[in-house]
Structures are given as structure tokens and as C-alpha cells.
């Protein structure tokens, strides 16, 4: 392609009323590249494939036939070597040692984070499994209530029976009246009396349904019962007492004639406390 043919591109552009910058902006090329193409200085352009594509785009913009122009530059611009391009793209992409180290650090941090999350989840499951749970059962399903401690029973009234009256044989003579004295009965003790020495007395008053479990200081189970609303329970035994009360907000507790505040001992509606 001669210099006159190259100048054909410039004349067609000027005839269309476009400056070099306008054409470069529409074709997305640099103005210096179009300037080199119009001047026939193909050495200033990147390569044969780029020149052919640039020439087609420029001819289409200027409404010129690109084929005669491409045929003129075929001798000056070598066709692309397909084999060389294929080998170029088959080459592995190099990675720097820094990038490899960064990947290893990222993998190590990810594995560490996963391990920490797994450990926390396992510990949470174990703690949840080990938390004692209180089960409320109906009165028909609960086991038979063990006998209360001897101290919790109502005081027994011992009646001192009179000694057997001696047999009196009636004399043959006139009958004589014989008087036999019978000892008086021992008075019964009131259930409101305080507990005996060394024992404690617990009074529970229920405004709502509540499960109560009480162990004495000797480890004996004194109470394990579901109490209905409006009932009252009195327990006497050897302290200290281990007390568990469900639905504690509906229960009033009196220990040795002194009220006990259950609110500080409540967790999830269950009060757990020790009475010394």
C-alpha cells in the first residue's frame, strides 16, 4: 500500500468532517495509532493482527471497502502464527512465591477458625446435655411418697393406762365399796409447737401448682410431690435442707417461723437453695 493509499484514509476522514481525535474516540484507539496508520508507519503499531483489525474498523467508520486495503498490506504485515499463539496460551500461568505463601496462610487461618467454631459448638452441646432438667409429672404418675420423718409426724399422745386393778374378793359379809384411782392422761402436744432441738421446721404455702423436692441433712428424701394451688405443706427434719421448688413465684416459704425470700434463688422459674 503506497503513501497515497494511506492518505486516502486521511482524506476520507476529513471529507466526513471528523478530526483525528473524533475518529480515535469513536474507534476506542489512541490518536497516535490512527496517525501512524494514515502515515503508513506500520512499525509504530503493535502487530499484524492489530493492524488488520484497526484497518477494518477505520474503513467501516469512513464507509470504505476494507478488502482492497487489507490486500495491499498483506505483504508488509505477516499473518498471525496460529501455532505460536497456541503454545503461548498453553504455557502455565506463573505464580510468585509470595502468592503461594499467602494462599497457604489463608488456608491455615481458615482451618484454625473452623476448629475453634467446632470446639465451641461441642462444648456448648456438652454443657447443655449436662444441665439438670426438672420434669413435672402428674399426681397419678409420681411415685408413692416415702414415709415422712418421725419428727414430721403429728405428735403422738401417749396414754398412760392404769395398772390392772387388783381383784377384790367380796367378803362374805356385807359388801364394801372399793375405790380405785386411775392415773390422768398425758396432755397432747399442739402441732404448732416449734420443732425439737436440732431440727428445722419448713412451712410451704402454694398460690399456684408447684413441684417441691426436699432432702434433709442426712441425705434422706423428705418431700417429692406436686402440690395444688391453695395447699400448705409442713416439713420437719434435720438441717441443712436442700430445697428445689418449681414455679417458685407462686410459693411462700417460712423456715423456723421466719419468711424466706425465694426471688434471689430463682432461675427459669425454679428456686434452688440450702436452709441451714
PDB file of C-alpha atoms in Angstrom:
ATOM      1  CA  UNK A   1       0.000   0.000   0.000  1.00  0.00           C
ATOM      2  CA  UNK A   2       1.530   3.265  -1.119  1.00  0.00           C
ATOM      3  CA  UNK A   3       1.655   6.526   0.764  1.00  0.00           C
ATOM      4  CA  UNK A   4      -1.167   7.807  -1.475  1.00  0.00           C
ATOM      5  CA  UNK A   5      -3.371   4.907  -0.411  1.00  0.00           C
ATOM      6  CA  UNK A   6      -2.659   5.625   3.252  1.00  0.00           C
ATOM      7  CA  UNK A   7      -3.550   9.257   2.663  1.00  0.00           C
ATOM      8  CA  UNK A   8      -6.910   8.033   1.298  1.00  0.00           C
ATOM      9  CA  UNK A   9      -7.878   7.270   4.889  1.00  0.00           C
ATOM     10  CA  UNK A  10      -6.996  10.789   5.985  1.00  0.00           C
ATOM     11  CA  UNK A  11      -8.867  12.382   3.075  1.00  0.00           C
ATOM     12  CA  UNK A  12     -11.985  10.300   3.712  1.00  0.00           C
ATOM     13  CA  UNK A  13     -11.901  11.288   7.380  1.00  0.00           C
ATOM     14  CA  UNK A  14     -11.574  14.961   6.559  1.00  0.00           C
ATOM     15  CA  UNK A  15     -14.368  14.691   3.991  1.00  0.00           C
ATOM     16  CA  UNK A  16     -16.591  13.233   6.719  1.00  0.00           C
ATOM     17  CA  UNK A  17     -15.828  16.313   8.838  1.00  0.00           C
ATOM     18  CA  UNK A  18     -14.067  14.382  11.622  1.00  0.00           C
ATOM     19  CA  UNK A  19     -10.879  15.298  13.351  1.00  0.00           C
ATOM     20  CA  UNK A  20      -8.272  12.698  14.277  1.00  0.00           C
ATOM     21  CA  UNK A  21      -9.368  12.886  17.925  1.00  0.00           C
ATOM     22  CA  UNK A  22     -13.046  12.370  16.971  1.00  0.00           C
ATOM     23  CA  UNK A  23     -12.226   9.248  14.970  1.00  0.00           C
ATOM     24  CA  UNK A  24      -9.985   7.893  17.766  1.00  0.00           C
ATOM     25  CA  UNK A  25     -12.737   8.448  20.356  1.00  0.00           C
ATOM     26  CA  UNK A  26     -15.318   6.557  18.268  1.00  0.00           C
ATOM     27  CA  UNK A  27     -12.974   3.680  17.464  1.00  0.00           C
ATOM     28  CA  UNK A  28     -11.533   3.496  21.011  1.00  0.00           C
ATOM     29  CA  UNK A  29      -7.980   3.870  19.650  1.00  0.00           C
ATOM     30  CA  UNK A  30      -5.269   6.330  20.555  1.00  0.00           C
ATOM     31  CA  UNK A  31      -4.936   9.288  18.175  1.00  0.00           C
ATOM     32  CA  UNK A  32      -1.242   8.474  17.648  1.00  0.00           C
ATOM     33  CA  UNK A  33      -2.215   4.995  16.388  1.00  0.00           C
ATOM     34  CA  UNK A  34      -4.595   6.401  13.773  1.00  0.00           C
ATOM     35  CA  UNK A  35      -1.980   8.961  12.858  1.00  0.00           C
ATOM     36  CA  UNK A  36       0.581   6.189  12.267  1.00  0.00           C
ATOM     37  CA  UNK A  37      -1.888   4.203  10.151  1.00  0.00           C
ATOM     38  CA  UNK A  38      -2.707   7.247   7.951  1.00  0.00           C
ATOM     39  CA  UNK A  39       1.016   7.942   7.528  1.00  0.00           C
ATOM     40  CA  UNK A  40       1.765   4.343   6.525  1.00  0.00           C
ATOM     41  CA  UNK A  41       4.127   3.868   9.504  1.00  0.00           C
ATOM     42  CA  UNK A  42       3.013   0.344  10.407  1.00  0.00           C
ATOM     43  CA  UNK A  43       6.069  -0.166  12.564  1.00  0.00           C
ATOM     44  CA  UNK A  44       4.531   2.153  15.167  1.00  0.00           C
ATOM     45  CA  UNK A  45       1.591  -0.244  15.571  1.00  0.00           C
ATOM     46  CA  UNK A  46       1.659  -3.374  17.813  1.00  0.00           C
ATOM     47  CA  UNK A  47       1.372  -6.207  15.248  1.00  0.00           C
ATOM     48  CA  UNK A  48      -0.235  -7.683  12.167  1.00  0.00           C
ATOM     49  CA  UNK A  49      -3.454  -8.827  13.820  1.00  0.00           C
ATOM     50  CA  UNK A  50      -3.907  -5.457  15.490  1.00  0.00           C
ATOM     51  CA  UNK A  51      -3.249  -3.578  12.218  1.00  0.00           C
ATOM     52  CA  UNK A  52      -5.812  -5.661  10.292  1.00  0.00           C
ATOM     53  CA  UNK A  53      -8.498  -5.160  12.948  1.00  0.00           C
ATOM     54  CA  UNK A  54      -7.724  -1.451  13.182  1.00  0.00           C
ATOM     55  CA  UNK A  55      -7.884  -1.043   9.406  1.00  0.00           C
ATOM     56  CA  UNK A  56     -11.266  -2.833   9.190  1.00  0.00           C
ATOM     57  CA  UNK A  57     -12.738  -0.640  11.940  1.00  0.00           C
ATOM     58  CA  UNK A  58     -11.354   2.562  10.404  1.00  0.00           C
ATOM     59  CA  UNK A  59     -12.646   1.667   6.889  1.00  0.00           C
ATOM     60  CA  UNK A  60     -16.097   0.821   8.329  1.00  0.00           C
ATOM     61  CA  UNK A  61     -16.234   4.195  10.100  1.00  0.00           C
ATOM     62  CA  UNK A  62     -15.246   6.059   6.908  1.00  0.00           C
ATOM     63  CA  UNK A  63     -17.582   3.898   4.736  1.00  0.00           C
ATOM     64  CA  UNK A  64     -14.685   2.482   2.694  1.00  0.00           C
ATOM     65  CA  UNK A  65     -14.165  -1.034   1.360  1.00  0.00           C
ATOM     66  CA  UNK A  66     -11.617  -2.651   3.674  1.00  0.00           C
ATOM     67  CA  UNK A  67     -10.698  -5.657   1.487  1.00  0.00           C
ATOM     68  CA  UNK A  68      -8.570  -3.799  -1.115  1.00  0.00           C
ATOM     69  CA  UNK A  69      -6.744  -2.051   1.722  1.00  0.00           C
ATOM     70  CA  UNK A  70      -6.090  -5.342   3.548  1.00  0.00           C
ATOM     71  CA  UNK A  71      -4.783  -6.937   0.328  1.00  0.00           C
ATOM     72  CA  UNK A  72      -2.277  -4.094  -0.080  1.00  0.00           C
ATOM     73  CA  UNK A  73      -0.775  -4.503   3.419  1.00  0.00           C
ATOM     74  CA  UNK A  74      -0.648  -8.341   3.421  1.00  0.00           C
ATOM     75  CA  UNK A  75       2.907  -8.278   2.037  1.00  0.00           C
ATOM     76  CA  UNK A  76       4.120  -5.856   4.714  1.00  0.00           C
ATOM     77  CA  UNK A  77       2.340  -7.410   7.690  1.00  0.00           C
ATOM     78  CA  UNK A  78       2.938 -11.101   8.408  1.00  0.00           C
ATOM     79  CA  UNK A  79      -0.152 -13.193   9.113  1.00  0.00           C
ATOM     80  CA  UNK A  80      -0.512 -14.394  12.697  1.00  0.00           C
ATOM     81  CA  UNK A  81       1.240 -17.642  13.580  1.00  0.00           C
ATOM     82  CA  UNK A  82      -1.524 -19.855  14.981  1.00  0.00           C
ATOM     83  CA  UNK A  83       0.888 -22.439  16.366  1.00  0.00           C
ATOM     84  CA  UNK A  84       2.914 -19.831  18.211  1.00  0.00           C
ATOM     85  CA  UNK A  85      -0.250 -18.345  19.729  1.00  0.00           C
ATOM     86  CA  UNK A  86      -1.431 -21.795  20.819  1.00  0.00           C
ATOM     87  CA  UNK A  87       1.886 -22.519  22.508  1.00  0.00           C
ATOM     88  CA  UNK A  88       1.765 -19.168  24.230  1.00  0.00           C
ATOM     89  CA  UNK A  89      -1.649 -19.873  25.744  1.00  0.00           C
ATOM     90  CA  UNK A  90      -0.632 -23.409  26.739  1.00  0.00           C
ATOM     91  CA  UNK A  91       2.111 -22.089  28.998  1.00  0.00           C
ATOM     92  CA  UNK A  92       1.289 -22.295  32.735  1.00  0.00           C
ATOM     93  CA  UNK A  93       0.499 -19.077  34.477  1.00  0.00           C
ATOM     94  CA  UNK A  94       3.401 -18.302  36.805  1.00  0.00           C
ATOM     95  CA  UNK A  95       2.673 -17.681  40.469  1.00  0.00           C
ATOM     96  CA  UNK A  96       5.129 -15.941  42.709  1.00  0.00           C
ATOM     97  CA  UNK A  97       6.311 -17.455  45.944  1.00  0.00           C
ATOM     98  CA  UNK A  98       4.632 -14.611  47.795  1.00  0.00           C
ATOM     99  CA  UNK A  99       1.260 -15.530  46.312  1.00  0.00           C
ATOM    100  CA  UNK A 100       1.762 -19.179  47.273  1.00  0.00           C
ATOM    101  CA  UNK A 101       2.651 -18.226  50.819  1.00  0.00           C
ATOM    102  CA  UNK A 102      -0.438 -16.025  51.023  1.00  0.00           C
ATOM    103  CA  UNK A 103      -2.624 -18.921  49.904  1.00  0.00           C
ATOM    104  CA  UNK A 104      -1.078 -21.235  52.494  1.00  0.00           C
ATOM    105  CA  UNK A 105      -1.612 -18.664  55.240  1.00  0.00           C
ATOM    106  CA  UNK A 106      -5.239 -18.213  54.179  1.00  0.00           C
ATOM    107  CA  UNK A 107      -5.854 -21.983  54.227  1.00  0.00           C
ATOM    108  CA  UNK A 108      -4.220 -22.313  57.663  1.00  0.00           C
ATOM    109  CA  UNK A 109      -6.305 -19.477  59.119  1.00  0.00           C
ATOM    110  CA  UNK A 110      -9.487 -20.949  57.655  1.00  0.00           C
ATOM    111  CA  UNK A 111      -8.756 -24.377  59.167  1.00  0.00           C
ATOM    112  CA  UNK A 112      -7.961 -22.802  62.558  1.00  0.00           C
ATOM    113  CA  UNK A 113     -11.193 -20.817  62.531  1.00  0.00           C
ATOM    114  CA  UNK A 114     -13.199 -23.928  61.665  1.00  0.00           C
ATOM    115  CA  UNK A 115     -11.525 -25.823  64.516  1.00  0.00           C
ATOM    116  CA  UNK A 116     -12.367 -23.081  67.021  1.00  0.00           C
ATOM    117  CA  UNK A 117     -16.004 -22.981  65.884  1.00  0.00           C
ATOM    118  CA  UNK A 118     -16.264 -26.782  66.159  1.00  0.00           C
ATOM    119  CA  UNK A 119     -14.744 -26.771  69.667  1.00  0.00           C
ATOM    120  CA  UNK A 120     -17.132 -24.065  70.888  1.00  0.00           C
ATOM    121  CA  UNK A 121     -20.135 -25.918  69.428  1.00  0.00           C
ATOM    122  CA  UNK A 122     -19.052 -29.196  71.071  1.00  0.00           C
ATOM    123  CA  UNK A 123     -18.552 -27.546  74.462  1.00  0.00           C
ATOM    124  CA  UNK A 124     -21.958 -25.870  74.220  1.00  0.00           C
ATOM    125  CA  UNK A 125     -23.641 -29.198  73.450  1.00  0.00           C
ATOM    126  CA  UNK A 126     -21.911 -30.882  76.381  1.00  0.00           C
ATOM    127  CA  UNK A 127     -22.898 -28.124  78.798  1.00  0.00           C
ATOM    128  CA  UNK A 128     -26.476 -28.245  77.560  1.00  0.00           C
ATOM    129  CA  UNK A 129     -26.603 -32.039  77.898  1.00  0.00           C
ATOM    130  CA  UNK A 130     -25.185 -31.848  81.448  1.00  0.00           C
ATOM    131  CA  UNK A 131     -27.673 -29.253  82.717  1.00  0.00           C
ATOM    132  CA  UNK A 132     -30.172 -30.946  85.042  1.00  0.00           C
ATOM    133  CA  UNK A 133     -33.740 -30.524  83.980  1.00  0.00           C
ATOM    134  CA  UNK A 134     -36.776 -30.660  86.263  1.00  0.00           C
ATOM    135  CA  UNK A 135     -39.647 -32.734  84.913  1.00  0.00           C
ATOM    136  CA  UNK A 136     -43.161 -32.090  86.147  1.00  0.00           C
ATOM    137  CA  UNK A 137     -45.362 -35.189  86.340  1.00  0.00           C
ATOM    138  CA  UNK A 138     -48.984 -35.554  87.171  1.00  0.00           C
ATOM    139  CA  UNK A 139     -50.128 -36.803  90.547  1.00  0.00           C
ATOM    140  CA  UNK A 140     -51.123 -40.149  89.004  1.00  0.00           C
ATOM    141  CA  UNK A 141     -47.612 -40.774  87.578  1.00  0.00           C
ATOM    142  CA  UNK A 142     -45.481 -39.698  90.500  1.00  0.00           C
ATOM    143  CA  UNK A 143     -44.029 -42.381  92.784  1.00  0.00           C
ATOM    144  CA  UNK A 144     -45.515 -43.159  96.132  1.00  0.00           C
ATOM    145  CA  UNK A 145     -44.480 -40.594  98.685  1.00  0.00           C
ATOM    146  CA  UNK A 146     -41.943 -42.050 101.110  1.00  0.00           C
ATOM    147  CA  UNK A 147     -42.881 -42.081 104.754  1.00  0.00           C
ATOM    148  CA  UNK A 148     -42.167 -38.804 106.435  1.00  0.00           C
ATOM    149  CA  UNK A 149     -39.532 -38.439 109.060  1.00  0.00           C
ATOM    150  CA  UNK A 150     -40.613 -39.304 112.538  1.00  0.00           C
ATOM    151  CA  UNK A 151     -40.215 -35.661 113.511  1.00  0.00           C
ATOM    152  CA  UNK A 152     -42.633 -34.528 110.780  1.00  0.00           C
ATOM    153  CA  UNK A 153     -45.429 -36.696 112.016  1.00  0.00           C
ATOM    154  CA  UNK A 154     -48.041 -35.289 114.312  1.00  0.00           C
ATOM    155  CA  UNK A 155     -47.031 -35.676 117.912  1.00  0.00           C
ATOM    156  CA  UNK A 156     -48.251 -38.868 119.308  1.00  0.00           C
ATOM    157  CA  UNK A 157     -50.299 -38.762 122.501  1.00  0.00           C
ATOM    158  CA  UNK A 158     -49.257 -41.491 124.856  1.00  0.00           C
ATOM    159  CA  UNK A 159     -51.992 -42.586 127.165  1.00  0.00           C
ATOM    160  CA  UNK A 160     -50.746 -43.998 130.378  1.00  0.00           C
ATOM    161  CA  UNK A 161     -53.111 -46.815 131.072  1.00  0.00           C
ATOM    162  CA  UNK A 162     -53.965 -47.597 134.586  1.00  0.00           C
ATOM    163  CA  UNK A 163     -52.395 -50.572 136.215  1.00  0.00           C
ATOM    164  CA  UNK A 164     -54.621 -53.610 136.297  1.00  0.00           C
ATOM    165  CA  UNK A 165     -56.998 -53.247 139.146  1.00  0.00           C
ATOM    166  CA  UNK A 166     -56.422 -55.827 141.807  1.00  0.00           C
ATOM    167  CA  UNK A 167     -59.083 -58.381 142.146  1.00  0.00           C
ATOM    168  CA  UNK A 168     -61.073 -57.830 145.247  1.00  0.00           C
ATOM    169  CA  UNK A 169     -62.884 -60.700 146.601  1.00  0.00           C
ATOM    170  CA  UNK A 170     -66.050 -59.753 148.174  1.00  0.00           C
ATOM    171  CA  UNK A 171     -66.119 -60.800 151.787  1.00  0.00           C
ATOM    172  CA  UNK A 172     -68.773 -62.991 152.940  1.00  0.00           C
ATOM    173  CA  UNK A 173     -70.078 -60.145 154.997  1.00  0.00           C
ATOM    174  CA  UNK A 174     -71.775 -57.017 153.731  1.00  0.00           C
ATOM    175  CA  UNK A 175     -70.209 -55.612 150.504  1.00  0.00           C
ATOM    176  CA  UNK A 176     -67.840 -52.740 150.921  1.00  0.00           C
ATOM    177  CA  UNK A 177     -67.289 -50.049 148.254  1.00  0.00           C
ATOM    178  CA  UNK A 178     -63.729 -50.144 146.863  1.00  0.00           C
ATOM    179  CA  UNK A 179     -62.305 -47.045 145.142  1.00  0.00           C
ATOM    180  CA  UNK A 180     -59.565 -47.497 142.509  1.00  0.00           C
ATOM    181  CA  UNK A 181     -57.597 -44.447 141.348  1.00  0.00           C
ATOM    182  CA  UNK A 182     -56.840 -44.226 137.570  1.00  0.00           C
ATOM    183  CA  UNK A 183     -53.818 -42.035 136.564  1.00  0.00           C
ATOM    184  CA  UNK A 184     -54.724 -38.949 134.449  1.00  0.00           C
ATOM    185  CA  UNK A 185     -53.983 -38.987 130.666  1.00  0.00           C
ATOM    186  CA  UNK A 186     -50.887 -37.118 129.419  1.00  0.00           C
ATOM    187  CA  UNK A 187     -51.909 -33.885 127.607  1.00  0.00           C
ATOM    188  CA  UNK A 188     -51.475 -33.891 123.778  1.00  0.00           C
ATOM    189  CA  UNK A 189     -48.851 -31.529 122.227  1.00  0.00           C
ATOM    190  CA  UNK A 190     -50.036 -28.871 119.760  1.00  0.00           C
ATOM    191  CA  UNK A 191     -48.926 -29.188 116.088  1.00  0.00           C
ATOM    192  CA  UNK A 192     -47.989 -25.516 116.199  1.00  0.00           C
ATOM    193  CA  UNK A 193     -45.181 -26.100 118.658  1.00  0.00           C
ATOM    194  CA  UNK A 194     -41.665 -25.432 117.333  1.00  0.00           C
ATOM    195  CA  UNK A 195     -39.521 -28.322 116.128  1.00  0.00           C
ATOM    196  CA  UNK A 196     -37.463 -30.264 118.645  1.00  0.00           C
ATOM    197  CA  UNK A 197     -33.895 -29.255 119.380  1.00  0.00           C
ATOM    198  CA  UNK A 198     -31.557 -29.935 116.450  1.00  0.00           C
ATOM    199  CA  UNK A 199     -34.389 -29.990 113.904  1.00  0.00           C
ATOM    200  CA  UNK A 200     -35.749 -27.428 111.480  1.00  0.00           C
ATOM    201  CA  UNK A 201     -39.339 -26.664 110.502  1.00  0.00           C
ATOM    202  CA  UNK A 202     -40.357 -25.658 106.963  1.00  0.00           C
ATOM    203  CA  UNK A 203     -43.798 -24.331 106.026  1.00  0.00           C
ATOM    204  CA  UNK A 204     -44.725 -24.077 102.317  1.00  0.00           C
ATOM    205  CA  UNK A 205     -47.841 -22.212 101.153  1.00  0.00           C
ATOM    206  CA  UNK A 206     -48.873 -22.589  97.500  1.00  0.00           C
ATOM    207  CA  UNK A 207     -50.703 -19.936  95.479  1.00  0.00           C
ATOM    208  CA  UNK A 208     -50.199 -21.988  92.317  1.00  0.00           C
ATOM    209  CA  UNK A 209     -49.300 -25.545  91.337  1.00  0.00           C
ATOM    210  CA  UNK A 210     -45.688 -26.353  92.261  1.00  0.00           C
ATOM    211  CA  UNK A 211     -43.331 -29.327  92.425  1.00  0.00           C
ATOM    212  CA  UNK A 212     -41.257 -29.468  95.626  1.00  0.00           C
ATOM    213  CA  UNK A 213     -38.304 -31.694  96.456  1.00  0.00           C
ATOM    214  CA  UNK A 214     -36.555 -31.544  99.875  1.00  0.00           C
ATOM    215  CA  UNK A 215     -33.604 -33.567 101.213  1.00  0.00           C
ATOM    216  CA  UNK A 216     -32.593 -33.452 104.873  1.00  0.00           C
ATOM    217  CA  UNK A 217     -29.074 -33.013 106.197  1.00  0.00           C
ATOM    218  CA  UNK A 218     -28.782 -36.804 106.476  1.00  0.00           C
ATOM    219  CA  UNK A 219     -29.473 -37.155 102.738  1.00  0.00           C
ATOM    220  CA  UNK A 220     -32.989 -38.501 103.269  1.00  0.00           C
ATOM    221  CA  UNK A 221     -35.675 -37.524 100.779  1.00  0.00           C
ATOM    222  CA  UNK A 222     -38.400 -35.819 102.805  1.00  0.00           C
ATOM    223  CA  UNK A 223     -40.664 -34.467 100.042  1.00  0.00           C
ATOM    224  CA  UNK A 224     -41.042 -35.117  96.299  1.00  0.00           C
ATOM    225  CA  UNK A 225     -44.535 -34.028  95.460  1.00  0.00           C
ATOM    226  CA  UNK A 226     -46.662 -31.880  93.132  1.00  0.00           C
ATOM    227  CA  UNK A 227     -48.769 -29.534  95.265  1.00  0.00           C
ATOM    228  CA  UNK A 228     -52.059 -27.997  94.089  1.00  0.00           C
ATOM    229  CA  UNK A 229     -52.917 -24.292  94.485  1.00  0.00           C
ATOM    230  CA  UNK A 230     -54.203 -23.241  97.900  1.00  0.00           C
ATOM    231  CA  UNK A 231     -52.478 -26.101  99.759  1.00  0.00           C
ATOM    232  CA  UNK A 232     -49.919 -25.963 102.569  1.00  0.00           C
ATOM    233  CA  UNK A 233     -47.082 -28.316 103.466  1.00  0.00           C
ATOM    234  CA  UNK A 234     -45.147 -28.600 106.776  1.00  0.00           C
ATOM    235  CA  UNK A 235     -41.817 -30.439 106.806  1.00  0.00           C
ATOM    236  CA  UNK A 236     -39.679 -31.127 109.899  1.00  0.00           C
ATOM    237  CA  UNK A 237     -36.246 -32.713 109.779  1.00  0.00           C
ATOM    238  CA  UNK A 238     -32.529 -32.431 110.393  1.00  0.00           C
ATOM    239  CA  UNK A 239     -30.895 -29.422 108.642  1.00  0.00           C
ATOM    240  CA  UNK A 240     -29.318 -28.383 106.424  1.00  0.00           C
ATOM    241  CA  UNK A 241     -32.116 -28.861 103.869  1.00  0.00           C
ATOM    242  CA  UNK A 242     -31.523 -28.987 100.097  1.00  0.00           C
ATOM    243  CA  UNK A 243     -34.697 -27.457  98.615  1.00  0.00           C
ATOM    244  CA  UNK A 244     -35.887 -27.377  94.978  1.00  0.00           C
ATOM    245  CA  UNK A 245     -39.137 -25.502  94.247  1.00  0.00           C
ATOM    246  CA  UNK A 246     -40.764 -25.284  90.815  1.00  0.00           C
ATOM    247  CA  UNK A 247     -42.939 -22.297  89.861  1.00  0.00           C
ATOM    248  CA  UNK A 248     -41.286 -20.555  92.820  1.00  0.00           C
ATOM    249  CA  UNK A 249     -43.047 -17.228  92.215  1.00  0.00           C
ATOM    250  CA  UNK A 250     -46.285 -18.876  93.400  1.00  0.00           C
ATOM    251  CA  UNK A 251     -44.814 -20.289  96.646  1.00  0.00           C
ATOM    252  CA  UNK A 252     -44.230 -18.732 100.087  1.00  0.00           C
ATOM    253  CA  UNK A 253     -41.617 -20.379 102.336  1.00  0.00           C
ATOM    254  CA  UNK A 254     -41.311 -19.978 106.117  1.00  0.00           C
ATOM    255  CA  UNK A 255     -38.328 -21.545 107.870  1.00  0.00           C
ATOM    256  CA  UNK A 256     -38.296 -21.716 111.672  1.00  0.00           C
ATOM    257  CA  UNK A 257     -41.091 -19.109 111.786  1.00  0.00           C
ATOM    258  CA  UNK A 258     -39.143 -16.670 109.555  1.00  0.00           C
ATOM    259  CA  UNK A 259     -40.174 -15.906 105.942  1.00  0.00           C
ATOM    260  CA  UNK A 260     -37.572 -16.658 103.263  1.00  0.00           C
ATOM    261  CA  UNK A 261     -37.367 -14.623 100.024  1.00  0.00           C
ATOM    262  CA  UNK A 262     -37.154 -17.062  97.103  1.00  0.00           C
ATOM    263  CA  UNK A 263     -36.620 -14.461  94.358  1.00  0.00           C
ATOM    264  CA  UNK A 264     -32.774 -14.302  94.670  1.00  0.00           C
ATOM    265  CA  UNK A 265     -32.648 -18.103  94.234  1.00  0.00           C
ATOM    266  CA  UNK A 266     -34.905 -18.360  91.150  1.00  0.00           C
ATOM    267  CA  UNK A 267     -33.524 -19.339  87.757  1.00  0.00           C
ATOM    268  CA  UNK A 268     -36.001 -20.101  84.965  1.00  0.00           C
ATOM    269  CA  UNK A 269     -38.913 -20.311  87.461  1.00  0.00           C
ATOM    270  CA  UNK A 270     -37.063 -22.877  89.646  1.00  0.00           C
ATOM    271  CA  UNK A 271     -35.627 -21.950  93.056  1.00  0.00           C
ATOM    272  CA  UNK A 272     -32.670 -23.920  94.461  1.00  0.00           C
ATOM    273  CA  UNK A 273     -31.448 -23.111  97.963  1.00  0.00           C
ATOM    274  CA  UNK A 274     -29.988 -24.585 101.147  1.00  0.00           C
ATOM    275  CA  UNK A 275     -31.594 -23.926 104.531  1.00  0.00           C
ATOM    276  CA  UNK A 276     -29.066 -24.162 107.347  1.00  0.00           C
TER     277      UNK A 276
END
